Tab-separated table of C-alpha atoms in Angstrom:
chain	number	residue	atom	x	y	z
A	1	UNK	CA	-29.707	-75.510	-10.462
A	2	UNK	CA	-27.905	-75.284	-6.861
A	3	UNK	CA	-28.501	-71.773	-5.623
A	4	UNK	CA	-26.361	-72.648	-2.545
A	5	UNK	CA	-23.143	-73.210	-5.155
A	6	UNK	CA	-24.369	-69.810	-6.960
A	7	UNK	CA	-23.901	-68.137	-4.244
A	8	UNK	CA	-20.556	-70.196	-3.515
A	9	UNK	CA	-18.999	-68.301	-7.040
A	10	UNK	CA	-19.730	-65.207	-6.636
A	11	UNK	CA	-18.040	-65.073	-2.978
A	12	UNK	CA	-14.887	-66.604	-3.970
A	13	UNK	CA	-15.138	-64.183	-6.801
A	14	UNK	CA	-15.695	-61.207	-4.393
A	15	UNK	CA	-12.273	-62.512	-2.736
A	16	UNK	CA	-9.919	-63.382	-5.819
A	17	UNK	CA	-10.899	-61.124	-8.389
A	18	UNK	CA	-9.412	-57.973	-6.251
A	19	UNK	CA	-6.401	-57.976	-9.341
A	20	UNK	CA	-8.566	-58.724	-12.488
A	21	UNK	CA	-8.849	-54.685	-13.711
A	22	UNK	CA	-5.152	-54.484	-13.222
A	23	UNK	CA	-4.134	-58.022	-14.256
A	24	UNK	CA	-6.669	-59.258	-16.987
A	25	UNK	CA	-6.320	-56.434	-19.824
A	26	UNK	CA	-8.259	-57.324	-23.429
A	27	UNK	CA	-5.783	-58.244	-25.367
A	28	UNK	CA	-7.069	-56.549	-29.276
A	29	UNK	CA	-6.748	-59.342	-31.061
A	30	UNK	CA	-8.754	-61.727	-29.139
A	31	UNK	CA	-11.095	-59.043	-28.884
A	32	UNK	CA	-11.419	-58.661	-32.251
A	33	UNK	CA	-12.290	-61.797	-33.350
A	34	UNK	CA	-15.262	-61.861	-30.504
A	35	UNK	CA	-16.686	-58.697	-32.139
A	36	UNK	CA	-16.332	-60.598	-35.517
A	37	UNK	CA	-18.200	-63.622	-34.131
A	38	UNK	CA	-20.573	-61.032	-32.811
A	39	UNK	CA	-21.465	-59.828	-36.565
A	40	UNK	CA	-23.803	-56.571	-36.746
A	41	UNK	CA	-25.762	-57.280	-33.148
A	42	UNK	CA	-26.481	-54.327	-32.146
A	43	UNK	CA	-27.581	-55.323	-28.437
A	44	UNK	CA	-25.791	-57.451	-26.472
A	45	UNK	CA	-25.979	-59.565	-23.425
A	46	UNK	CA	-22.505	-60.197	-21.752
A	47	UNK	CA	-23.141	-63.285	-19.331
A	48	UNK	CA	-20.453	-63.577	-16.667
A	49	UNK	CA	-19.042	-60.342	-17.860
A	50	UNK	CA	-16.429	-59.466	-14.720
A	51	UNK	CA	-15.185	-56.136	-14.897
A	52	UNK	CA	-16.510	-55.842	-18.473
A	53	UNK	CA	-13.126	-57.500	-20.329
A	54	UNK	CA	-13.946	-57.316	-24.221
A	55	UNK	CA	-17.442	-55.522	-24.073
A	56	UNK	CA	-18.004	-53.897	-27.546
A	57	UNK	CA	-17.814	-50.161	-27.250
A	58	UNK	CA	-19.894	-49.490	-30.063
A	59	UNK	CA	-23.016	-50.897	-29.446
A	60	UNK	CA	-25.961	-51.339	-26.763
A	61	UNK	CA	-24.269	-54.170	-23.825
A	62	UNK	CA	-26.119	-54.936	-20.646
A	63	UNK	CA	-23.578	-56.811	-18.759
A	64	UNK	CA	-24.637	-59.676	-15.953
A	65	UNK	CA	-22.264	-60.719	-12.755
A	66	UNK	CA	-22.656	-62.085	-10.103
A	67	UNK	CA	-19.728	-60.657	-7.583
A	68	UNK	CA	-20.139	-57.441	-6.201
A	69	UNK	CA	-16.484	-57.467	-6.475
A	70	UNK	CA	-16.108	-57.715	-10.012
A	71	UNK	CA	-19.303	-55.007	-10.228
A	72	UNK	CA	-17.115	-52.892	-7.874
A	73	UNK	CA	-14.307	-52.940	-10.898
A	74	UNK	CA	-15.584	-51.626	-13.595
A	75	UNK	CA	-14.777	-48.738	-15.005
A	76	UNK	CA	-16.888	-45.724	-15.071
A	77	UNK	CA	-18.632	-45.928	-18.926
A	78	UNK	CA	-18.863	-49.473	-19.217
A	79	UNK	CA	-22.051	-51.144	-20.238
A	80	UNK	CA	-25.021	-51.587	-17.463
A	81	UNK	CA	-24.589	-54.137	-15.150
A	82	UNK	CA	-27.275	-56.357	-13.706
A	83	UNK	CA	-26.352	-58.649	-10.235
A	84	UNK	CA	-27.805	-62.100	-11.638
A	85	UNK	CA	-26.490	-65.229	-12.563
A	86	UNK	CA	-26.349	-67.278	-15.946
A	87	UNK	CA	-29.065	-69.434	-14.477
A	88	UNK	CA	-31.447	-67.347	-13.256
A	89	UNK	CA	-31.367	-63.947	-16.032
A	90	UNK	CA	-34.021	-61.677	-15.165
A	91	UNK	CA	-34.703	-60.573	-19.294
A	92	UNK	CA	-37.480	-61.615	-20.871
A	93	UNK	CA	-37.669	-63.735	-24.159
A	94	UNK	CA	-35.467	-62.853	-27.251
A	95	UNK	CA	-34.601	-59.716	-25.627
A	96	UNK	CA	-31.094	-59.481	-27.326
A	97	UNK	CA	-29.220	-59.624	-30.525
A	98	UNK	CA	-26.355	-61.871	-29.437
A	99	UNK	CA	-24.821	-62.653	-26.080
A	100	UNK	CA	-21.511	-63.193	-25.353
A	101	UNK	CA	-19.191	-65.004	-22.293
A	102	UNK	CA	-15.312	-64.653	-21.892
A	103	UNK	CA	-14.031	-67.277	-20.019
A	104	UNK	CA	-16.398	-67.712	-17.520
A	105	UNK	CA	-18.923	-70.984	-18.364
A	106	UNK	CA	-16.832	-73.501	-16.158
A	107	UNK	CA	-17.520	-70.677	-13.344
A	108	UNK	CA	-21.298	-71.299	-13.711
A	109	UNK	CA	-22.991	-73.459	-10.888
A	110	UNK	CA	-25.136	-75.732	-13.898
A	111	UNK	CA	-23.191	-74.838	-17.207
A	112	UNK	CA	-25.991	-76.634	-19.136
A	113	UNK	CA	-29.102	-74.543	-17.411
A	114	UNK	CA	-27.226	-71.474	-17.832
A	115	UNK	CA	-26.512	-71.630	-21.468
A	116	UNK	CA	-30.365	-72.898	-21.915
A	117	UNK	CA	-31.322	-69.415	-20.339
A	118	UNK	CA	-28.913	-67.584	-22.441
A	119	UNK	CA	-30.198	-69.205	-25.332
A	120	UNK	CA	-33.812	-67.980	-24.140
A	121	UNK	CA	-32.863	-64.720	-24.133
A	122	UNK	CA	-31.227	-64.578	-27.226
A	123	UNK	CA	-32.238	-64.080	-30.544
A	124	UNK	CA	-28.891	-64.469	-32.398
A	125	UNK	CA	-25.596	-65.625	-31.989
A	126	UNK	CA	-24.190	-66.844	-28.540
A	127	UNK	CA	-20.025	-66.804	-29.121
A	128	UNK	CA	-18.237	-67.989	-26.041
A	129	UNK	CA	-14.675	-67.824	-25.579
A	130	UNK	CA	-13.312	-70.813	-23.777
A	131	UNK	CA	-10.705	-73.341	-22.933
A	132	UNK	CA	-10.749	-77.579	-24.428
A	133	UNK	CA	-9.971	-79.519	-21.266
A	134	UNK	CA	-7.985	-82.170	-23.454
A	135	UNK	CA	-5.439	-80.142	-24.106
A	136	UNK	CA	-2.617	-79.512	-21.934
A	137	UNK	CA	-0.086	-76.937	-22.010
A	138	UNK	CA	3.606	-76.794	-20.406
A	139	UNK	CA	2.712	-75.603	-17.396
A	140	UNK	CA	0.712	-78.948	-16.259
A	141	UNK	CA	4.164	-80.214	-16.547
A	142	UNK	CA	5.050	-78.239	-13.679
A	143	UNK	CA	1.923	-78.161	-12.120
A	144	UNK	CA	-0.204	-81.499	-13.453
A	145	UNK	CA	-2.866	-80.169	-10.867
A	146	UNK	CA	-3.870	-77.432	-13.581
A	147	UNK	CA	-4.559	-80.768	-15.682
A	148	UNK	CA	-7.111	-82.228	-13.249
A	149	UNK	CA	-8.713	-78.746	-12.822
A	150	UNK	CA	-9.342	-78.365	-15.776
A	151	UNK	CA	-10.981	-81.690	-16.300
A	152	UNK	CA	-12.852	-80.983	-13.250
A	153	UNK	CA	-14.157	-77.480	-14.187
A	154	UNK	CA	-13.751	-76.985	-18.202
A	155	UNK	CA	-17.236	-78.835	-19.963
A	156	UNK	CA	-15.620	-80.778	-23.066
A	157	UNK	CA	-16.034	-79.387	-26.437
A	158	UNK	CA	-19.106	-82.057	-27.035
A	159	UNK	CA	-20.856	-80.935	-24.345
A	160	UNK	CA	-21.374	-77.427	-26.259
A	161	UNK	CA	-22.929	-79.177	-28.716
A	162	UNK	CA	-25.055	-81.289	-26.674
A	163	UNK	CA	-26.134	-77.914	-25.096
A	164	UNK	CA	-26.624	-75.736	-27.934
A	165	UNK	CA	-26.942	-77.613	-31.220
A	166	UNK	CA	-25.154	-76.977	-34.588
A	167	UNK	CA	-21.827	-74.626	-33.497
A	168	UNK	CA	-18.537	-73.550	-35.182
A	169	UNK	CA	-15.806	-74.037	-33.077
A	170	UNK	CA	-12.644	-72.298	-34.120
A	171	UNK	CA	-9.185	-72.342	-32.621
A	172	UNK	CA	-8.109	-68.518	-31.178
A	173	UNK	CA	-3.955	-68.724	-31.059
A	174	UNK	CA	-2.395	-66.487	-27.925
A	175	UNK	CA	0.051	-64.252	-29.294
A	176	UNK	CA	3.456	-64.347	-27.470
A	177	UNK	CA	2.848	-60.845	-25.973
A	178	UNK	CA	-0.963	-61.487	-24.881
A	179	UNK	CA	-1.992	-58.372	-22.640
A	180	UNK	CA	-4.824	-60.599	-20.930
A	181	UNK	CA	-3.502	-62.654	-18.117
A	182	UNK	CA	-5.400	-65.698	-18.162
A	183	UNK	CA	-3.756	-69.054	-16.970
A	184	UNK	CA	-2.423	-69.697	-20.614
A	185	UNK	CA	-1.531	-66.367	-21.557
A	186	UNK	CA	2.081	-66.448	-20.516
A	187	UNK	CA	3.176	-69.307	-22.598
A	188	UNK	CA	6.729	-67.624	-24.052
A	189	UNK	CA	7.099	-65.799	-20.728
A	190	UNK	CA	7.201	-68.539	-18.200
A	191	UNK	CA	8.900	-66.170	-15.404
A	192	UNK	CA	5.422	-64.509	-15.437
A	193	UNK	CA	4.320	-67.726	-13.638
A	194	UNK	CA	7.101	-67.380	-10.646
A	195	UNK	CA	5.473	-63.926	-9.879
A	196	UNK	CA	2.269	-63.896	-7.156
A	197	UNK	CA	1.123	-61.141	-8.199
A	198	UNK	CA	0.346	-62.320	-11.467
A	199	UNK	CA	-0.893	-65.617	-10.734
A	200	UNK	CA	-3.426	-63.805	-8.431
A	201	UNK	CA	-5.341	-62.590	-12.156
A	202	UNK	CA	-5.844	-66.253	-12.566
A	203	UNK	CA	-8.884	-68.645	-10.778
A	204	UNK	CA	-6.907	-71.272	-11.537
A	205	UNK	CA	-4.102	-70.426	-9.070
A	206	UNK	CA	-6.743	-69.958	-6.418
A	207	UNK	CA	-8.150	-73.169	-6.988
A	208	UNK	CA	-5.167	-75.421	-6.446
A	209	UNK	CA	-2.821	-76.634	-3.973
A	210	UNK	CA	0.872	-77.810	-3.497
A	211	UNK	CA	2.233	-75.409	-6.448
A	212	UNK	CA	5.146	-74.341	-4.749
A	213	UNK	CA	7.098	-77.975	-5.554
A	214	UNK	CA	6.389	-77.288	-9.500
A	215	UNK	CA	7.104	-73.305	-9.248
A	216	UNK	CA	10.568	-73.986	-7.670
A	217	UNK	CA	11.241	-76.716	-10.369
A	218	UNK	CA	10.413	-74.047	-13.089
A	219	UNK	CA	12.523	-71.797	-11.591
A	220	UNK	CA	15.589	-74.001	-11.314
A	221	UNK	CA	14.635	-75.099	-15.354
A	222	UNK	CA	14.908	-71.482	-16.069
A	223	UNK	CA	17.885	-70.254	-14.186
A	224	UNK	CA	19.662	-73.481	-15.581
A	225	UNK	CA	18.302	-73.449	-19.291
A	226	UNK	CA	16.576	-76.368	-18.974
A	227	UNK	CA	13.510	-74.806	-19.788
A	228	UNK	CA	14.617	-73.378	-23.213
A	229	UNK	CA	15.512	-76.488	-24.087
A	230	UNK	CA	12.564	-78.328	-23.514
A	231	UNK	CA	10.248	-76.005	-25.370
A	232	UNK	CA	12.842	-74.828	-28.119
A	233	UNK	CA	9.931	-74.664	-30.646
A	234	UNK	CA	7.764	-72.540	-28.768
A	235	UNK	CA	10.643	-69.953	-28.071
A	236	UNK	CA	10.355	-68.184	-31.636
A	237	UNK	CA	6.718	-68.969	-32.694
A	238	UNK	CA	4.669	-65.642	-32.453
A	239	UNK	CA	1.164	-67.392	-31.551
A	240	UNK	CA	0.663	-70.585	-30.156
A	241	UNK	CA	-2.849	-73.089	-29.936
A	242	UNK	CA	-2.776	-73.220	-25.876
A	243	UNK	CA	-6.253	-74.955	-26.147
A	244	UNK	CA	-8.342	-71.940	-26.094
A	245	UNK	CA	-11.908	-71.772	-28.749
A	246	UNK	CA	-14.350	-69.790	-29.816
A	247	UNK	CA	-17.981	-71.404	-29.451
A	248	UNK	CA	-20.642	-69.777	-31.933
A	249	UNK	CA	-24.249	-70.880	-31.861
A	250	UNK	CA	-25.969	-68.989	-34.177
């Protein structure tokens, strides 16, 4: 565990998540099948939780962040928050039901040490919503330094295993009008991707350089048709496998 790269997270999170509230809205349907993958735990642990994004409202959550930015966020109502990481969570043994993390493991400083401590503090399920690194999108046509980000950042679906045991892993389609704007999200709505404000919801955009070469190509694709034409089978679909899964350990 590197405290020094802990610490390294949470204040680039203090800087780029000032848009996340605003930008990064819980789309229902992803939310609901969380809350299924939750079953009837009654007390939750949300690891990496952010400004609380997809926190059941009916039950007990205590949520843990690390970025007094993020903290700053939520919303008045929202669960408890503690100031902790996912390697270091100050709860004693089998203290929840389930625990839960939305897109936030390839954040962690040691993936593998945090989900061991949120395995020791769970006595159920752990379902984590997350993103296969061997899959690759449109926009890493544009931008191929999303690609090696990704395999940089995003542990590989074996690694879950390796780290938790027996899971499911189950494919969650984005629908075409996702309200959450992750990297992915905008998939049928590829102007969304020429705007700075929205790319500031995503880490991804923070992370990487030289985009402005692949940006102005998409824009030219767009204004000329280009880009229709290339992805004329995504244009009509009304979900679409961007490479985002559901981990459950039960």
């Amino acid at each position: 565990k590197s405290p020094e790269r802990s610490t390294l997270m949470s204040a680039r999170y203090d800087a780029i998540g000032i848009n996340y509230l605003a930008l990064r809205t819980p789309d229902r349907r992803i939310a609901s099948a969380i809350e299924q993958a939750l079953g009837d735990a009654k007390n939750i642990l949300n690891v990496g939780a952010g400004t609380g994004s997809y926190e059941p409202q009916d039950r007990a959550v205590t949520a843990v962040e690390p970025s007094a930015e993020m903290i700053r966020q939520r919303r008045p109502g929202t669960a408890k928050v503690v100031q902790a990481s996912a390697e270091d969570l100050p709860f004693d043994d089998k203290a929840f039901d389930a625990a839960m993390g939305v897109l936030t493991v390839h954040h962690w400083a040691d993936a593998q040490a945090g989900l061991r401590e949120v395995r020791r503090v769970t006595r159920g399920p752990i379902v984590l919503l997350t993103f296969d690194p061997s899959f690759r999108p449109w926009l890493t046509d544009y931008l191929p330094q999303l690609a090696v980000l990704d395999d940089d950042r995003m542990p590989a679906m074996a690694r879950y295993q390796e780290w938790l045991g027996d899971i499911d892993v189950t494919t969650v389609p984005i629908p075409h009008d996702c309200t959450d704007g992750f990297l992915y999200a905008f998939w049928r709505r590829p102007a969304a991707y020429l705007d700075p404000h929205i790319r500031s919801g995503s880490s991804s955009f923070w992370a990487i350089e030289g985009a402005d070469e692949g940006l102005e190509r998409l824009r030219h694709d767009l204004d000329s048709g280009e880009w229709e034409r290339r992805y004329d089978k995504l244009v009509n679909l009304d979900a679409y496998d961007a490479g985002y899964r559901l981990i459950v350990s039960r």
